[in-house]
Amino acid sequence: METENPAGSYGKQAYTQVGKLGEFGLIKRLTEKIILKQPSSIKGIGDDAAVIEPGKDEVILFSTDMLAEGIHFDLTYTPLQHLGYKAVSVNVSDICAMNGIPTQITVSIGVSNQFSVEALEELYKGMRFACEEYGIDLVGGDTISSHSGMVISISILGRAKKEEVTYRNTAQVDDIVCVSGDLGAACAGLLVLNRGKEMFNNDPEAKPDLTGYEYVLKRQLMPQARVDIIGLFKTEHIVPTAMIDISDGLSSEVHHLCEDGKIACIIDEERIPINDVVKKVADEFKTSPMAYALSGGEDYELLFTLSKKDFEKIKNSDKLKRIGEIVTASHGISFRDRAGKLHPLSAKGWDGLQGEN
Amino acid sequence: METENPAGSYGKQAYTQVGKLGEFGLIKRLTEKIILKQPSSIKGIGDDAAVIEPGKDEVILFSTDMLAEGIHFDLTYTPLQHLGYKAVSVNVSDICAMNGIPTQITVSIGVSNQFSVEALEELYKGMRFACEEYGIDLVGGDTISSHSGMVISISILGRAKKEEVTYRNTAQVDDIVCVSGDLGAACAGLLVLNRGKEMFNNDPEAKPDLTGYEYVLKRQLMPQARVDIIGLFKTEHIVPTAMIDISDGLSSEVHHLCEDGKIACIIDEERIPINDVVKKVADEFKTSPMAYALSGGEDYELLFTLSKKDFEKIKNSDKLKRIGEIVTASHGISFRDRAGKLHPLSAKGWDGLQGEN
């Protein structure tokens, strides 16, 4: 785990300012190791646009996400390889949430002229690693100087059969509400990292001991998009009735699903999957781990609804968990506590714009 | 022409800080006027990804561009509507340069929480206007807070018949080198704007008189991508042998075309189209207008090569001009002056990263 500024720490080996290489030299250096693997990528980096061959009888999925230093990531403790990996994962997760297969990305980065080329190479290394893991191609992008912190903008294409595309507004009454993995871990990881940063700021000799927190740190620094769940759906011939990825906390996503779909749901407190490390962190911070799960954000798990028939096919999988059921809109969105009592569930998800500054 | 900070000037009417609305409220307000028009846009804003139906026997073109405040635009004199329009044009130009038809964009914007919603609405107004003009749909995006100046990242999709896609590295010896429109105007416009800003900084009562400079100001502030040239190629059943858009100045693009294509070319000084207003500005700044054309950048005209047969079909069009011819690589890339003398032409194009800071 880096505790120094990673942009600076590379100075020990070799340090080349981004501005020294020039735009074309920089692009060449960052992209020379990129190899296209998708049969659909006819032309990648090196022309005015990438050329993509769409699959027969398939639609194209198209999404984008922007990450800014100081808002979405903190370079004082985020290794650049992890950041590169995460920036790709966040986008792949959007394609998964449509029940699609990710295929190509473009990457635009704004950095100060003083930033080191070696640090940018680390970032690209993480992105290349993610591309390999997800089987996608980096086919284009833009690298510009900015007068401020680093900004990463990734756009992604994916593919899906038209009839298999899963929207967020199509859940049906009596469907089973499921979630992949477990929730609240990314938030717990962020709290642990911020605590370590504070210790270090108060005493630069302090070495925060992160042993035992590996699970939540990895979930925060290097989240994995759930392409495996999409694979499971394909294998089991399941098309979820609705799906969304959990970027802003469960309660916020539940509200999107219900409000857009004009239905409601009951979420069972006792069914919400939370890892033991998350419980330990919540205990240390004297809060409820449920708060992290409901409004922590950045878990990049999938929230989806299945017909009862489809749920039967995969109910024994350890990759997902039933957490509730869809009811008519008139019931309102509710949270059933361990005692069986219903409470209205608000949308108090993490809000990137209100939460900062 | 605004001389105050546009972000601030909207305060006279209504001023709502971006941070006050929250992420979802802001997205709703900025996107509620967006209507999908492309038959290929199955689903736009409002889910995890947009859904696009590819054309039969067509490939998808995919490109992206990032613009940063203080590097690519100066909010002290750039009206936000113009900026929105330009950000879209820059991307549409990339699709044109592949001989494609633009279809969909996503827009990601990073702004400070203190930025005004009304100012962002102006930016979106300009983008919507560009979308209408180019017949494309805004289908997704991301709006985030940043601790710094404004960053705009747009990604674009386009479509083309596979056999009509025009790359930059496929020019053939004896092809005719052509350029659309005229060159150097965007650079001249920038110089005039910066001169006005300096006058205003020295004396806030000064009102720079911009009469007579309208042509170059428009070319800088609101460039139009040459979709009309792509239309002309379709009408005349022409597929250029190679094409690139002129974002970094003619000489830089000529070098890309030749180096990637392993050929060379001779560019005729007397054939390079330069508008009279550009000559006037160059005169005022005591430089050669040819410098603006060769290394000014941001013209977003198309540089393309045609077989002699195809050139005959459109040689009388006033939209384009023959400026040279392709020769074998061993000749070197050269510039023929008005006296007929050949000079080596360097790639000294505008370099976004080296040129700043």
PDB file of C-alpha atoms in Angstrom, chain B residues 105-257:
ATOM      1  CA  ILE B 105     -22.884  10.879 -28.083  1.00  0.00           C
ATOM      2  CA  THR B 106     -22.404  10.600 -24.337  1.00  0.00           C
ATOM      3  CA  VAL B 107     -21.349  13.691 -22.395  1.00  0.00           C
ATOM      4  CA  SER B 108     -19.382  13.697 -19.134  1.00  0.00           C
ATOM      5  CA  ILE B 109     -18.790  16.971 -17.354  1.00  0.00           C
ATOM      6  CA  GLY B 110     -16.693  17.716 -14.290  1.00  0.00           C
ATOM      7  CA  VAL B 111     -17.477  21.060 -12.627  1.00  0.00           C
ATOM      8  CA  SER B 112     -17.039  22.643  -9.244  1.00  0.00           C
ATOM      9  CA  ASN B 113     -19.954  22.369  -6.843  1.00  0.00           C
ATOM     10  CA  GLN B 114     -20.084  26.169  -6.857  1.00  0.00           C
ATOM     11  CA  PHE B 115     -20.756  26.309 -10.597  1.00  0.00           C
ATOM     12  CA  SER B 116     -24.231  27.507 -11.496  1.00  0.00           C
ATOM     13  CA  VAL B 117     -26.885  25.133 -12.792  1.00  0.00           C
ATOM     14  CA  GLU B 118     -28.088  27.892 -15.116  1.00  0.00           C
ATOM     15  CA  ALA B 119     -24.612  28.094 -16.677  1.00  0.00           C
ATOM     16  CA  LEU B 120     -24.556  24.308 -17.159  1.00  0.00           C
ATOM     17  CA  GLU B 121     -27.959  24.584 -18.814  1.00  0.00           C
ATOM     18  CA  GLU B 122     -26.454  27.056 -21.295  1.00  0.00           C
ATOM     19  CA  LEU B 123     -23.709  24.540 -22.061  1.00  0.00           C
ATOM     20  CA  TYR B 124     -26.298  21.810 -22.614  1.00  0.00           C
ATOM     21  CA  LYS B 125     -28.353  24.154 -24.809  1.00  0.00           C
ATOM     22  CA  GLY B 126     -25.354  24.482 -27.123  1.00  0.00           C
ATOM     23  CA  MET B 127     -24.874  20.710 -27.144  1.00  0.00           C
ATOM     24  CA  ARG B 128     -28.552  20.097 -27.898  1.00  0.00           C
ATOM     25  CA  PHE B 129     -28.382  22.634 -30.725  1.00  0.00           C
ATOM     26  CA  ALA B 130     -25.354  20.820 -32.180  1.00  0.00           C
ATOM     27  CA  CYS B 131     -27.126  17.463 -31.811  1.00  0.00           C
ATOM     28  CA  GLU B 132     -30.093  18.820 -33.774  1.00  0.00           C
ATOM     29  CA  GLU B 133     -27.879  20.261 -36.459  1.00  0.00           C
ATOM     30  CA  TYR B 134     -25.850  17.054 -36.871  1.00  0.00           C
ATOM     31  CA  GLY B 135     -28.886  14.778 -36.440  1.00  0.00           C
ATOM     32  CA  ILE B 136     -27.374  12.906 -33.498  1.00  0.00           C
ATOM     33  CA  ASP B 137     -28.720  11.822 -30.104  1.00  0.00           C
ATOM     34  CA  LEU B 138     -27.314  12.546 -26.659  1.00  0.00           C
ATOM     35  CA  VAL B 139     -27.838   9.136 -25.032  1.00  0.00           C
ATOM     36  CA  GLY B 140     -25.912   9.206 -21.767  1.00  0.00           C
ATOM     37  CA  GLY B 141     -23.230  10.722 -19.627  1.00  0.00           C
ATOM     38  CA  ASP B 142     -22.006  11.593 -16.218  1.00  0.00           C
ATOM     39  CA  THR B 143     -21.939  14.845 -14.261  1.00  0.00           C
ATOM     40  CA  ILE B 144     -19.460  14.982 -11.412  1.00  0.00           C
ATOM     41  CA  SER B 145     -18.048  17.598  -9.132  1.00  0.00           C
ATOM     42  CA  SER B 146     -14.361  18.368  -9.524  1.00  0.00           C
ATOM     43  CA  HIS B 147     -12.021  20.415  -7.368  1.00  0.00           C
ATOM     44  CA  SER B 148     -10.820  22.348 -10.364  1.00  0.00           C
ATOM     45  CA  GLY B 149     -11.835  23.887 -13.659  1.00  0.00           C
ATOM     46  CA  MET B 150     -14.420  22.483 -16.004  1.00  0.00           C
ATOM     47  CA  VAL B 151     -13.621  19.300 -17.929  1.00  0.00           C
ATOM     48  CA  ILE B 152     -15.826  18.071 -20.769  1.00  0.00           C
ATOM     49  CA  SER B 153     -15.443  14.563 -22.142  1.00  0.00           C
ATOM     50  CA  ILE B 154     -17.587  13.497 -25.077  1.00  0.00           C
ATOM     51  CA  SER B 155     -17.657  10.077 -26.692  1.00  0.00           C
ATOM     52  CA  ILE B 156     -19.289   9.503 -30.028  1.00  0.00           C
ATOM     53  CA  LEU B 157     -20.602   6.647 -32.131  1.00  0.00           C
ATOM     54  CA  GLY B 158     -21.013   6.726 -35.873  1.00  0.00           C
ATOM     55  CA  ARG B 159     -21.903   4.320 -38.621  1.00  0.00           C
ATOM     56  CA  ALA B 160     -20.447   3.467 -42.021  1.00  0.00           C
ATOM     57  CA  LYS B 161     -20.463   0.704 -44.577  1.00  0.00           C
ATOM     58  CA  LYS B 162     -17.370  -1.338 -43.857  1.00  0.00           C
ATOM     59  CA  GLU B 163     -15.984  -0.822 -47.350  1.00  0.00           C
ATOM     60  CA  GLU B 164     -16.480   2.950 -47.137  1.00  0.00           C
ATOM     61  CA  VAL B 165     -14.551   3.498 -43.893  1.00  0.00           C
ATOM     62  CA  THR B 166     -11.632   5.786 -44.746  1.00  0.00           C
ATOM     63  CA  TYR B 167      -8.425   5.370 -42.780  1.00  0.00           C
ATOM     64  CA  ARG B 168      -5.562   7.807 -42.627  1.00  0.00           C
ATOM     65  CA  ASN B 169      -2.855   5.408 -43.823  1.00  0.00           C
ATOM     66  CA  THR B 170      -4.207   4.341 -47.204  1.00  0.00           C
ATOM     67  CA  ALA B 171      -3.280   7.160 -49.590  1.00  0.00           C
ATOM     68  CA  GLN B 172      -1.742   6.040 -52.885  1.00  0.00           C
ATOM     69  CA  VAL B 173       1.003   7.565 -54.993  1.00  0.00           C
ATOM     70  CA  ASP B 174      -0.433  10.014 -57.592  1.00  0.00           C
ATOM     71  CA  ASP B 175      -3.577  10.655 -55.501  1.00  0.00           C
ATOM     72  CA  ILE B 176      -4.717  14.277 -55.276  1.00  0.00           C
ATOM     73  CA  VAL B 177      -4.460  15.874 -51.817  1.00  0.00           C
ATOM     74  CA  CYS B 178      -7.483  18.035 -50.968  1.00  0.00           C
ATOM     75  CA  VAL B 179      -8.686  20.116 -48.078  1.00  0.00           C
ATOM     76  CA  SER B 180     -12.190  21.313 -47.253  1.00  0.00           C
ATOM     77  CA  GLY B 181     -12.957  24.975 -46.492  1.00  0.00           C
ATOM     78  CA  ASP B 182     -10.052  27.197 -45.542  1.00  0.00           C
ATOM     79  CA  LEU B 183      -7.282  27.035 -42.962  1.00  0.00           C
ATOM     80  CA  GLY B 184      -5.860  29.125 -40.135  1.00  0.00           C
ATOM     81  CA  ALA B 185      -9.119  30.858 -39.201  1.00  0.00           C
ATOM     82  CA  ALA B 186      -9.581  29.215 -35.785  1.00  0.00           C
ATOM     83  CA  CYS B 187      -6.066  30.235 -34.793  1.00  0.00           C
ATOM     84  CA  ALA B 188      -6.637  33.805 -35.985  1.00  0.00           C
ATOM     85  CA  GLY B 189      -9.875  33.904 -33.975  1.00  0.00           C
ATOM     86  CA  LEU B 190      -8.061  32.769 -30.834  1.00  0.00           C
ATOM     87  CA  LEU B 191      -5.451  35.498 -31.220  1.00  0.00           C
ATOM     88  CA  VAL B 192      -8.144  38.160 -31.605  1.00  0.00           C
ATOM     89  CA  LEU B 193      -9.974  36.868 -28.511  1.00  0.00           C
ATOM     90  CA  ASN B 194      -6.805  36.809 -26.434  1.00  0.00           C
ATOM     91  CA  ARG B 195      -5.943  40.331 -27.554  1.00  0.00           C
ATOM     92  CA  GLY B 196      -9.406  41.466 -26.427  1.00  0.00           C
ATOM     93  CA  LYS B 197      -8.971  39.731 -23.078  1.00  0.00           C
ATOM     94  CA  GLU B 198      -5.644  41.461 -22.528  1.00  0.00           C
ATOM     95  CA  MET B 199      -7.170  44.856 -23.327  1.00  0.00           C
ATOM     96  CA  PHE B 200      -9.979  44.139 -20.864  1.00  0.00           C
ATOM     97  CA  ASN B 201      -7.517  43.001 -18.180  1.00  0.00           C
ATOM     98  CA  ASN B 202      -5.493  46.195 -18.601  1.00  0.00           C
ATOM     99  CA  ASP B 203      -8.584  48.390 -18.564  1.00  0.00           C
ATOM    100  CA  PRO B 204     -11.906  46.844 -17.442  1.00  0.00           C
ATOM    101  CA  GLU B 205     -13.719  49.774 -19.076  1.00  0.00           C
ATOM    102  CA  ALA B 206     -12.305  48.867 -22.488  1.00  0.00           C
ATOM    103  CA  LYS B 207     -14.761  47.313 -24.909  1.00  0.00           C
ATOM    104  CA  PRO B 208     -12.743  45.467 -27.569  1.00  0.00           C
ATOM    105  CA  ASP B 209     -14.277  46.139 -30.981  1.00  0.00           C
ATOM    106  CA  LEU B 210     -14.673  42.785 -32.679  1.00  0.00           C
ATOM    107  CA  THR B 211     -16.443  44.095 -35.784  1.00  0.00           C
ATOM    108  CA  GLY B 212     -14.944  42.676 -38.932  1.00  0.00           C
ATOM    109  CA  TYR B 213     -13.532  39.626 -37.146  1.00  0.00           C
ATOM    110  CA  GLU B 214     -16.807  37.670 -37.027  1.00  0.00           C
ATOM    111  CA  TYR B 215     -15.617  35.003 -39.444  1.00  0.00           C
ATOM    112  CA  VAL B 216     -12.511  33.994 -37.485  1.00  0.00           C
ATOM    113  CA  LEU B 217     -14.308  34.307 -34.112  1.00  0.00           C
ATOM    114  CA  LYS B 218     -17.012  31.922 -35.270  1.00  0.00           C
ATOM    115  CA  ARG B 219     -14.401  29.493 -36.583  1.00  0.00           C
ATOM    116  CA  GLN B 220     -12.708  29.496 -33.164  1.00  0.00           C
ATOM    117  CA  LEU B 221     -15.762  29.534 -30.910  1.00  0.00           C
ATOM    118  CA  MET B 222     -18.243  27.478 -32.896  1.00  0.00           C
ATOM    119  CA  PRO B 223     -16.494  25.334 -35.521  1.00  0.00           C
ATOM    120  CA  GLN B 224     -18.688  23.178 -37.726  1.00  0.00           C
ATOM    121  CA  ALA B 225     -17.736  19.591 -38.508  1.00  0.00           C
ATOM    122  CA  ARG B 226     -17.783  18.970 -42.256  1.00  0.00           C
ATOM    123  CA  VAL B 227     -20.687  16.540 -42.467  1.00  0.00           C
ATOM    124  CA  ASP B 228     -21.519  18.297 -45.764  1.00  0.00           C
ATOM    125  CA  ILE B 229     -18.310  16.943 -47.327  1.00  0.00           C
ATOM    126  CA  ILE B 230     -19.243  13.395 -46.284  1.00  0.00           C
ATOM    127  CA  GLY B 231     -22.657  14.010 -47.859  1.00  0.00           C
ATOM    128  CA  LEU B 232     -20.959  15.172 -51.061  1.00  0.00           C
ATOM    129  CA  PHE B 233     -18.847  11.981 -51.187  1.00  0.00           C
ATOM    130  CA  LYS B 234     -22.006   9.870 -50.828  1.00  0.00           C
ATOM    131  CA  THR B 235     -23.857  11.803 -53.541  1.00  0.00           C
ATOM    132  CA  GLU B 236     -20.929  11.535 -55.930  1.00  0.00           C
ATOM    133  CA  HIS B 237     -20.190   7.884 -55.047  1.00  0.00           C
ATOM    134  CA  ILE B 238     -16.703   8.792 -53.936  1.00  0.00           C
ATOM    135  CA  VAL B 239     -14.686   7.024 -51.250  1.00  0.00           C
ATOM    136  CA  PRO B 240     -11.536   9.028 -50.439  1.00  0.00           C
ATOM    137  CA  THR B 241      -8.375   6.924 -50.435  1.00  0.00           C
ATOM    138  CA  ALA B 242      -7.365   8.418 -47.057  1.00  0.00           C
ATOM    139  CA  MET B 243      -8.708  11.064 -44.687  1.00  0.00           C
ATOM    140  CA  ILE B 244      -7.945  12.824 -41.397  1.00  0.00           C
ATOM    141  CA  ASP B 245      -9.440  15.898 -39.742  1.00  0.00           C
ATOM    142  CA  ILE B 246      -7.308  18.975 -39.166  1.00  0.00           C
ATOM    143  CA  SER B 247      -7.255  19.519 -35.437  1.00  0.00           C
ATOM    144  CA  ASP B 248      -3.534  20.241 -34.991  1.00  0.00           C
ATOM    145  CA  GLY B 249      -2.687  22.260 -38.122  1.00  0.00           C
ATOM    146  CA  LEU B 250      -2.150  21.155 -41.704  1.00  0.00           C
ATOM    147  CA  SER B 251       1.515  20.216 -41.451  1.00  0.00           C
ATOM    148  CA  SER B 252       0.993  17.909 -38.492  1.00  0.00           C
ATOM    149  CA  GLU B 253      -1.909  16.133 -40.211  1.00  0.00           C
ATOM    150  CA  VAL B 254       0.025  15.836 -43.479  1.00  0.00           C
ATOM    151  CA  HIS B 255       2.772  14.095 -41.500  1.00  0.00           C
ATOM    152  CA  HIS B 256       0.271  11.651 -39.948  1.00  0.00           C
ATOM    153  CA  LEU B 257      -1.161  10.868 -43.357  1.00  0.00           C
TER     154      LEU B 257
END
